[in-house]
């Protein structure tokens, strides 16, 4: 074999490894449904889900739901990122601020965003704001906690170098602390985004009339399990796409670091 | 050439002591250190691990506090780190997210000026890495990374270069090469240098004087002058004699390492 064909077969192998397991699962699910082992009302076969998905897409209903959910996630996540990064950096750099805020963060962090729904409705009503607020709460803590941790893990050895060279405080922050914390910050963003998507469904429990979460809850009441699955899979796919996007940005920004990818 | 005229004192250490508190017990790291280092001199400090030689270097660097005694750099008392001293650590300690060029200019006040660019390229030349300005630290070998770190330490023209076991993690061949590099750099830059090492040969090869330290508490046991012309031949008789003198400070009662060479 030539080197080119070896590289090609190598690539095909990787594609098969990447999609193989999922394909097998779908096939097994389909076959079991066709053989009558799985009731369509409990778990409709993949083909039926695909047909419903296509119909919802074609009618434009799906796009509207996706659009509104993506918008909510982006709003909530965006606010969480801005506040989380700014506060996280301030807390990470200041011992006093860390002492002042530690207890509050530790106590509020474990409260699930769903538990905030009653208060969110009281404070923001049943409009967009309360939904964005719930998503913000979910995404905020992973972002701020990882930012603080990243800054705290600044290499003491590099701090000594900076002291020896008498670098200014701003150069110290922007060239030693923040780049060092960058991988942790990116992890925070990725976890935050994931939680934001988890919170969409919870947020759209609040008197919503649109969004993927609403689609799922509405279909639940009508026992349309195929639509429920369409909604679930949609959230999964969009979540994965957004995560890949952040991962790409991270890879591009951290070209100085070679990550372990498994043996 | 070395002893033509009495040179000015660059660094004066008087009665320096330092102790740590370990579980509310006082441990003496350094006791009554007195040392005077002349301008342009190369002093090598040898000692076994834990003798306080690195602590001594960190105090000179200004990275350690809580000691007694006086340290004078020229006529100034040392109080904290400063650009008049450069330091090379055992690990290269380069910022992994900066290129070689930006690592070297990291310590420059005005890093984007033309003068800075010139200084950086001069120092790249000095350490023989002109072609690697845009490389990242992960792309460098251990020896190359350590060269960058030497360039970074020299870029502000320090009066004193402190070398804390800088070649300890390099392989034997690279190590010898780097020792020659340092001598060459000192010849060009005329910087006063203090090297801390546990490698006796390295100390004799590089130092104008070898300061032998003993442990617990860390004190100066003996100062051995090395009056050999450079470049020094590690296998010469004179070198071996000095090596023997240093060995005897460490292994007083042990066998003479050369007695069995027949």
mmCIF file of N, CA and C in Angstrom, chain B residues 7-95:
data_model
loop_
_atom_site.group_PDB
_atom_site.id
_atom_site.type_symbol
_atom_site.label_atom_id
_atom_site.label_comp_id
_atom_site.label_asym_id
_atom_site.label_seq_id
_atom_site.Cartn_x
_atom_site.Cartn_y
_atom_site.Cartn_z
ATOM 1 N N UNK B 7 40.019 44.279 42.759
ATOM 2 C CA UNK B 7 38.802 44.766 42.135
ATOM 3 C C UNK B 7 37.801 45.215 43.180
ATOM 4 N N UNK B 8 36.861 45.989 42.740
ATOM 5 C CA UNK B 8 35.818 46.464 43.644
ATOM 6 C C UNK B 8 34.968 45.302 44.135
ATOM 7 N N UNK B 9 34.450 45.441 45.335
ATOM 8 C CA UNK B 9 33.547 44.423 45.842
ATOM 9 C C UNK B 9 32.165 44.626 45.220
ATOM 10 N N UNK B 10 31.639 43.546 44.635
ATOM 11 C CA UNK B 10 30.312 43.654 44.022
ATOM 12 C C UNK B 10 29.234 43.297 45.042
ATOM 13 N N UNK B 11 29.497 42.195 45.747
ATOM 14 C CA UNK B 11 28.502 41.740 46.729
ATOM 15 C C UNK B 11 29.207 41.446 48.040
ATOM 16 N N UNK B 12 28.634 41.971 49.112
ATOM 17 C CA UNK B 12 29.208 41.742 50.428
ATOM 18 C C UNK B 12 28.127 41.136 51.330
ATOM 19 N N UNK B 13 28.420 39.955 51.838
ATOM 20 C CA UNK B 13 27.474 39.307 52.747
ATOM 21 C C UNK B 13 28.116 39.275 54.130
ATOM 22 N N UNK B 14 27.422 39.850 55.100
ATOM 23 C CA UNK B 14 28.003 39.904 56.439
ATOM 24 C C UNK B 14 27.075 39.271 57.459
ATOM 25 N N UNK B 15 27.598 38.238 58.107
ATOM 26 C CA UNK B 15 26.925 37.634 59.257
ATOM 27 C C UNK B 15 25.483 37.229 58.956
ATOM 28 N N UNK B 16 25.284 36.626 57.827
ATOM 29 C CA UNK B 16 23.936 36.267 57.403
ATOM 30 C C UNK B 16 23.490 34.958 58.052
ATOM 31 N N UNK B 17 22.339 35.014 58.711
ATOM 32 C CA UNK B 17 21.748 33.800 59.276
ATOM 33 C C UNK B 17 20.278 33.762 58.910
ATOM 34 N N UNK B 18 19.788 32.554 58.757
ATOM 35 C CA UNK B 18 18.363 32.408 58.419
ATOM 36 C C UNK B 18 17.858 31.129 59.064
ATOM 37 N N UNK B 19 16.712 31.219 59.706
ATOM 38 C CA UNK B 19 16.134 29.978 60.237
ATOM 39 C C UNK B 19 14.656 29.894 59.901
ATOM 40 N N UNK B 20 14.210 28.671 59.774
ATOM 41 C CA UNK B 20 12.800 28.419 59.476
ATOM 42 C C UNK B 20 12.119 27.898 60.725
ATOM 43 N N UNK B 21 10.801 28.043 60.768
ATOM 44 C CA UNK B 21 10.027 27.392 61.815
ATOM 45 C C UNK B 21 9.365 26.157 61.202
ATOM 46 N N UNK B 22 9.773 24.995 61.665
ATOM 47 C CA UNK B 22 9.129 23.768 61.204
ATOM 48 C C UNK B 22 8.404 23.155 62.390
ATOM 49 N N UNK B 23 7.106 23.161 62.353
ATOM 50 C CA UNK B 23 6.266 22.678 63.448
ATOM 51 C C UNK B 23 6.711 23.287 64.781
ATOM 52 N N UNK B 24 6.727 24.614 64.784
ATOM 53 C CA UNK B 24 7.096 25.437 65.936
ATOM 54 C C UNK B 24 8.484 25.101 66.491
ATOM 55 N N UNK B 25 9.297 24.470 65.671
ATOM 56 C CA UNK B 25 10.674 24.260 66.081
ATOM 57 C C UNK B 25 11.577 25.016 65.120
ATOM 58 N N UNK B 26 12.602 25.640 65.696
ATOM 59 C CA UNK B 26 13.439 26.461 64.852
ATOM 60 C C UNK B 26 14.514 25.616 64.172
ATOM 61 N N UNK B 27 14.569 25.706 62.854
ATOM 62 C CA UNK B 27 15.600 24.986 62.111
ATOM 63 C C UNK B 27 16.511 26.018 61.475
ATOM 64 N N UNK B 28 17.804 25.911 61.787
ATOM 65 C CA UNK B 28 18.756 26.872 61.224
ATOM 66 C C UNK B 28 19.145 26.453 59.821
ATOM 67 N N UNK B 29 18.829 27.303 58.856
ATOM 68 C CA UNK B 29 19.184 26.971 57.484
ATOM 69 C C UNK B 29 20.568 27.516 57.141
ATOM 70 N N UNK B 30 20.818 28.724 57.585
ATOM 71 C CA UNK B 30 22.112 29.352 57.315
ATOM 72 C C UNK B 30 22.623 29.974 58.593
ATOM 73 N N UNK B 31 23.932 29.852 58.828
ATOM 74 C CA UNK B 31 24.474 30.433 60.043
ATOM 75 C C UNK B 31 25.757 31.187 59.760
ATOM 76 N N UNK B 32 25.734 32.442 60.135
ATOM 77 C CA UNK B 32 26.928 33.301 60.080
ATOM 78 C C UNK B 32 27.699 33.170 58.771
ATOM 79 N N UNK B 33 27.015 33.480 57.683
ATOM 80 C CA UNK B 33 27.671 33.447 56.373
ATOM 81 C C UNK B 33 28.363 34.786 56.121
ATOM 82 N N UNK B 34 29.647 34.727 55.831
ATOM 83 C CA UNK B 34 30.397 35.929 55.450
ATOM 84 C C UNK B 34 31.070 35.655 54.119
ATOM 85 N N UNK B 35 30.791 36.520 53.156
ATOM 86 C CA UNK B 35 31.363 36.282 51.833
ATOM 87 C C UNK B 35 31.440 37.603 51.096
ATOM 88 N N UNK B 36 32.575 37.808 50.435
ATOM 89 C CA UNK B 36 32.714 39.025 49.649
ATOM 90 C C UNK B 36 33.063 38.618 48.223
ATOM 91 N N UNK B 37 32.303 39.131 47.285
ATOM 92 C CA UNK B 37 32.486 38.731 45.895
ATOM 93 C C UNK B 37 32.890 39.951 45.075
ATOM 94 N N UNK B 38 33.985 39.803 44.325
ATOM 95 C CA UNK B 38 34.525 40.939 43.585
ATOM 96 C C UNK B 38 33.789 41.126 42.272
ATOM 97 N N UNK B 39 33.908 42.332 41.740
ATOM 98 C CA UNK B 39 33.293 42.662 40.464
ATOM 99 C C UNK B 39 33.870 41.769 39.363
ATOM 100 N N UNK B 40 33.010 41.155 38.600
ATOM 101 C CA UNK B 40 33.458 40.316 37.493
ATOM 102 C C UNK B 40 33.887 38.914 37.907
ATOM 103 N N UNK B 41 33.768 38.618 39.184
ATOM 104 C CA UNK B 41 34.210 37.310 39.663
ATOM 105 C C UNK B 41 33.147 36.238 39.396
ATOM 106 N N UNK B 42 33.606 34.993 39.299
ATOM 107 C CA UNK B 42 32.696 33.858 39.172
ATOM 108 C C UNK B 42 32.879 32.983 40.401
ATOM 109 N N UNK B 43 31.866 32.983 41.254
ATOM 110 C CA UNK B 43 31.955 32.194 42.482
ATOM 111 C C UNK B 43 31.021 30.995 42.375
ATOM 112 N N UNK B 44 31.574 29.821 42.662
ATOM 113 C CA UNK B 44 30.752 28.613 42.631
ATOM 114 C C UNK B 44 30.561 28.112 44.054
ATOM 115 N N UNK B 45 29.309 27.877 44.420
ATOM 116 C CA UNK B 45 29.015 27.383 45.761
ATOM 117 C C UNK B 45 28.612 25.918 45.645
ATOM 118 N N UNK B 46 29.358 25.039 46.304
ATOM 119 C CA UNK B 46 28.972 23.620 46.287
ATOM 120 C C UNK B 46 28.554 23.176 47.671
ATOM 121 N N UNK B 47 27.668 22.220 47.697
ATOM 122 C CA UNK B 47 27.221 21.673 48.965
ATOM 123 C C UNK B 47 26.244 20.565 48.677
ATOM 124 N N UNK B 48 26.066 19.689 49.659
ATOM 125 C CA UNK B 48 25.104 18.611 49.452
ATOM 126 C C UNK B 48 23.698 19.191 49.562
ATOM 127 N N UNK B 49 22.704 18.430 49.139
ATOM 128 C CA UNK B 49 21.347 18.983 49.154
ATOM 129 C C UNK B 49 20.920 19.233 50.597
ATOM 130 N N UNK B 50 20.242 20.346 50.784
ATOM 131 C CA UNK B 50 19.783 20.706 52.114
ATOM 132 C C UNK B 50 20.800 21.499 52.918
ATOM 133 N N UNK B 51 21.880 21.943 52.286
ATOM 134 C CA UNK B 51 22.880 22.698 53.037
ATOM 135 C C UNK B 51 22.550 24.181 53.048
ATOM 136 N N UNK B 52 21.484 24.568 52.361
ATOM 137 C CA UNK B 52 21.077 25.967 52.394
ATOM 138 C C UNK B 52 21.665 26.796 51.276
ATOM 139 N N UNK B 53 22.322 26.158 50.315
ATOM 140 C CA UNK B 53 22.960 26.940 49.244
ATOM 141 C C UNK B 53 21.930 27.622 48.359
ATOM 142 N N UNK B 54 20.817 26.932 48.107
ATOM 143 C CA UNK B 54 19.763 27.568 47.301
ATOM 144 C C UNK B 54 19.073 28.682 48.084
ATOM 145 N N UNK B 55 18.916 28.466 49.389
ATOM 146 C CA UNK B 55 18.338 29.510 50.237
ATOM 147 C C UNK B 55 19.213 30.753 50.186
ATOM 148 N N UNK B 56 20.536 30.537 50.271
ATOM 149 C CA UNK B 56 21.475 31.656 50.203
ATOM 150 C C UNK B 56 21.272 32.437 48.901
ATOM 151 N N UNK B 57 21.140 31.702 47.793
ATOM 152 C CA UNK B 57 20.976 32.351 46.501
ATOM 153 C C UNK B 57 19.652 33.118 46.428
ATOM 154 N N UNK B 58 18.613 32.507 47.022
ATOM 155 C CA UNK B 58 17.306 33.173 47.011
ATOM 156 C C UNK B 58 17.320 34.436 47.856
ATOM 157 N N UNK B 59 18.095 34.428 48.936
ATOM 158 C CA UNK B 59 18.206 35.633 49.759
ATOM 159 C C UNK B 59 18.915 36.729 48.960
ATOM 160 N N UNK B 60 19.993 36.334 48.260
ATOM 161 C CA UNK B 60 20.698 37.321 47.424
ATOM 162 C C UNK B 60 19.748 37.849 46.343
ATOM 163 N N UNK B 61 18.911 36.956 45.809
ATOM 164 C CA UNK B 61 17.960 37.361 44.772
ATOM 165 C C UNK B 61 16.889 38.296 45.322
ATOM 166 N N UNK B 62 16.675 38.235 46.635
ATOM 167 C CA UNK B 62 15.637 39.055 47.249
ATOM 168 C C UNK B 62 14.300 38.349 47.318
ATOM 169 N N UNK B 63 14.307 37.035 47.062
ATOM 170 C CA UNK B 63 13.047 36.292 47.072
ATOM 171 C C UNK B 63 12.717 35.740 48.460
ATOM 172 N N UNK B 64 13.688 35.822 49.389
ATOM 173 C CA UNK B 64 13.461 35.315 50.743
ATOM 174 C C UNK B 64 13.589 36.455 51.742
ATOM 175 N N UNK B 65 12.746 36.429 52.746
ATOM 176 C CA UNK B 65 12.829 37.430 53.800
ATOM 177 C C UNK B 65 13.079 36.741 55.138
ATOM 178 N N UNK B 66 13.119 37.542 56.168
ATOM 179 C CA UNK B 66 13.211 36.993 57.506
ATOM 180 C C UNK B 66 14.571 36.425 57.843
ATOM 181 N N UNK B 67 15.625 37.111 57.429
ATOM 182 C CA UNK B 67 16.976 36.687 57.791
ATOM 183 C C UNK B 67 17.628 37.787 58.624
ATOM 184 N N UNK B 68 18.741 37.474 59.254
ATOM 185 C CA UNK B 68 19.515 38.500 59.945
ATOM 186 C C UNK B 68 20.857 38.643 59.247
ATOM 187 N N UNK B 69 21.460 39.801 59.397
ATOM 188 C CA UNK B 69 22.723 40.073 58.720
ATOM 189 C C UNK B 69 22.526 41.086 57.615
ATOM 190 N N UNK B 70 23.616 41.434 56.957
ATOM 191 C CA UNK B 70 23.530 42.454 55.910
ATOM 192 C C UNK B 70 23.997 41.913 54.571
ATOM 193 N N UNK B 71 23.334 42.354 53.525
ATOM 194 C CA UNK B 71 23.778 42.071 52.172
ATOM 195 C C UNK B 71 23.890 43.386 51.431
ATOM 196 N N UNK B 72 25.064 43.639 50.918
ATOM 197 C CA UNK B 72 25.267 44.862 50.153
ATOM 198 C C UNK B 72 25.611 44.519 48.710
ATOM 199 N N UNK B 73 24.826 45.074 47.801
ATOM 200 C CA UNK B 73 25.132 44.927 46.376
ATOM 201 C C UNK B 73 25.689 46.277 45.937
ATOM 202 N N UNK B 74 26.978 46.332 45.666
ATOM 203 C CA UNK B 74 27.638 47.616 45.480
ATOM 204 C C UNK B 74 27.578 48.323 46.820
ATOM 205 N N UNK B 75 26.855 49.448 46.888
ATOM 206 C CA UNK B 75 26.709 50.134 48.175
ATOM 207 C C UNK B 75 25.272 50.054 48.695
ATOM 208 N N UNK B 76 24.432 49.373 47.920
ATOM 209 C CA UNK B 76 23.014 49.325 48.288
ATOM 210 C C UNK B 76 22.691 48.066 49.082
ATOM 211 N N UNK B 77 21.852 48.225 50.069
ATOM 212 C CA UNK B 77 21.360 47.057 50.808
ATOM 213 C C UNK B 77 20.345 46.316 49.956
ATOM 214 N N UNK B 78 20.397 45.019 50.000
ATOM 215 C CA UNK B 78 19.416 44.230 49.247
ATOM 216 C C UNK B 78 18.124 44.130 50.047
ATOM 217 N N UNK B 79 17.054 44.607 49.459
ATOM 218 C CA UNK B 79 15.742 44.474 50.101
ATOM 219 C C UNK B 79 14.737 44.135 49.007
ATOM 220 N N UNK B 80 14.560 42.877 48.748
ATOM 221 C CA UNK B 80 13.627 42.466 47.709
ATOM 222 C C UNK B 80 14.315 42.313 46.372
ATOM 223 N N UNK B 81 13.599 41.726 45.419
ATOM 224 C CA UNK B 81 14.181 41.473 44.104
ATOM 225 C C UNK B 81 14.385 42.775 43.328
ATOM 226 N N UNK B 82 15.257 42.740 42.343
ATOM 227 C CA UNK B 82 15.499 43.934 41.543
ATOM 228 C C UNK B 82 16.156 43.577 40.230
ATOM 229 N N UNK B 83 16.110 44.522 39.312
ATOM 230 C CA UNK B 83 16.655 44.265 37.980
ATOM 231 C C UNK B 83 18.172 44.237 37.972
ATOM 232 N N UNK B 84 18.806 44.657 39.104
ATOM 233 C CA UNK B 84 20.262 44.597 39.164
ATOM 234 C C UNK B 84 20.759 43.167 39.351
ATOM 235 N N UNK B 85 19.818 42.244 39.594
ATOM 236 C CA UNK B 85 20.189 40.829 39.683
ATOM 237 C C UNK B 85 19.332 40.009 38.717
ATOM 238 N N UNK B 86 19.991 39.113 38.005
ATOM 239 C CA UNK B 86 19.256 38.197 37.133
ATOM 240 C C UNK B 86 19.367 36.810 37.716
ATOM 241 N N UNK B 87 18.335 35.975 37.465
ATOM 242 C CA UNK B 87 18.397 34.639 38.046
ATOM 243 C C UNK B 87 18.031 33.588 37.009
ATOM 244 N N UNK B 88 18.810 32.516 37.011
ATOM 245 C CA UNK B 88 18.497 31.350 36.186
ATOM 246 C C UNK B 88 18.212 30.204 37.136
ATOM 247 N N UNK B 89 17.042 29.606 36.987
ATOM 248 C CA UNK B 89 16.634 28.556 37.910
ATOM 249 C C UNK B 89 16.981 27.177 37.348
ATOM 250 N N UNK B 90 16.796 26.176 38.177
ATOM 251 C CA UNK B 90 17.101 24.815 37.717
ATOM 252 C C UNK B 90 16.214 24.419 36.540
ATOM 253 N N UNK B 91 14.915 24.723 36.650
ATOM 254 C CA UNK B 91 14.020 24.512 35.515
ATOM 255 C C UNK B 91 14.049 25.810 34.708
ATOM 256 N N UNK B 92 13.784 25.729 33.424
ATOM 257 C CA UNK B 92 13.947 26.942 32.623
ATOM 258 C C UNK B 92 12.940 28.026 32.988
ATOM 259 N N UNK B 93 11.774 27.617 33.478
ATOM 260 C CA UNK B 93 10.730 28.571 33.905
ATOM 261 C C UNK B 93 10.373 29.585 32.827
ATOM 262 N N UNK B 94 10.303 29.144 31.591
ATOM 263 C CA UNK B 94 9.842 30.036 30.536
ATOM 264 C C UNK B 94 8.324 30.035 30.557
ATOM 265 N N UNK B 95 7.729 31.134 30.100
ATOM 266 C CA UNK B 95 6.274 31.171 30.018
ATOM 267 C C UNK B 95 5.866 30.367 28.784
#
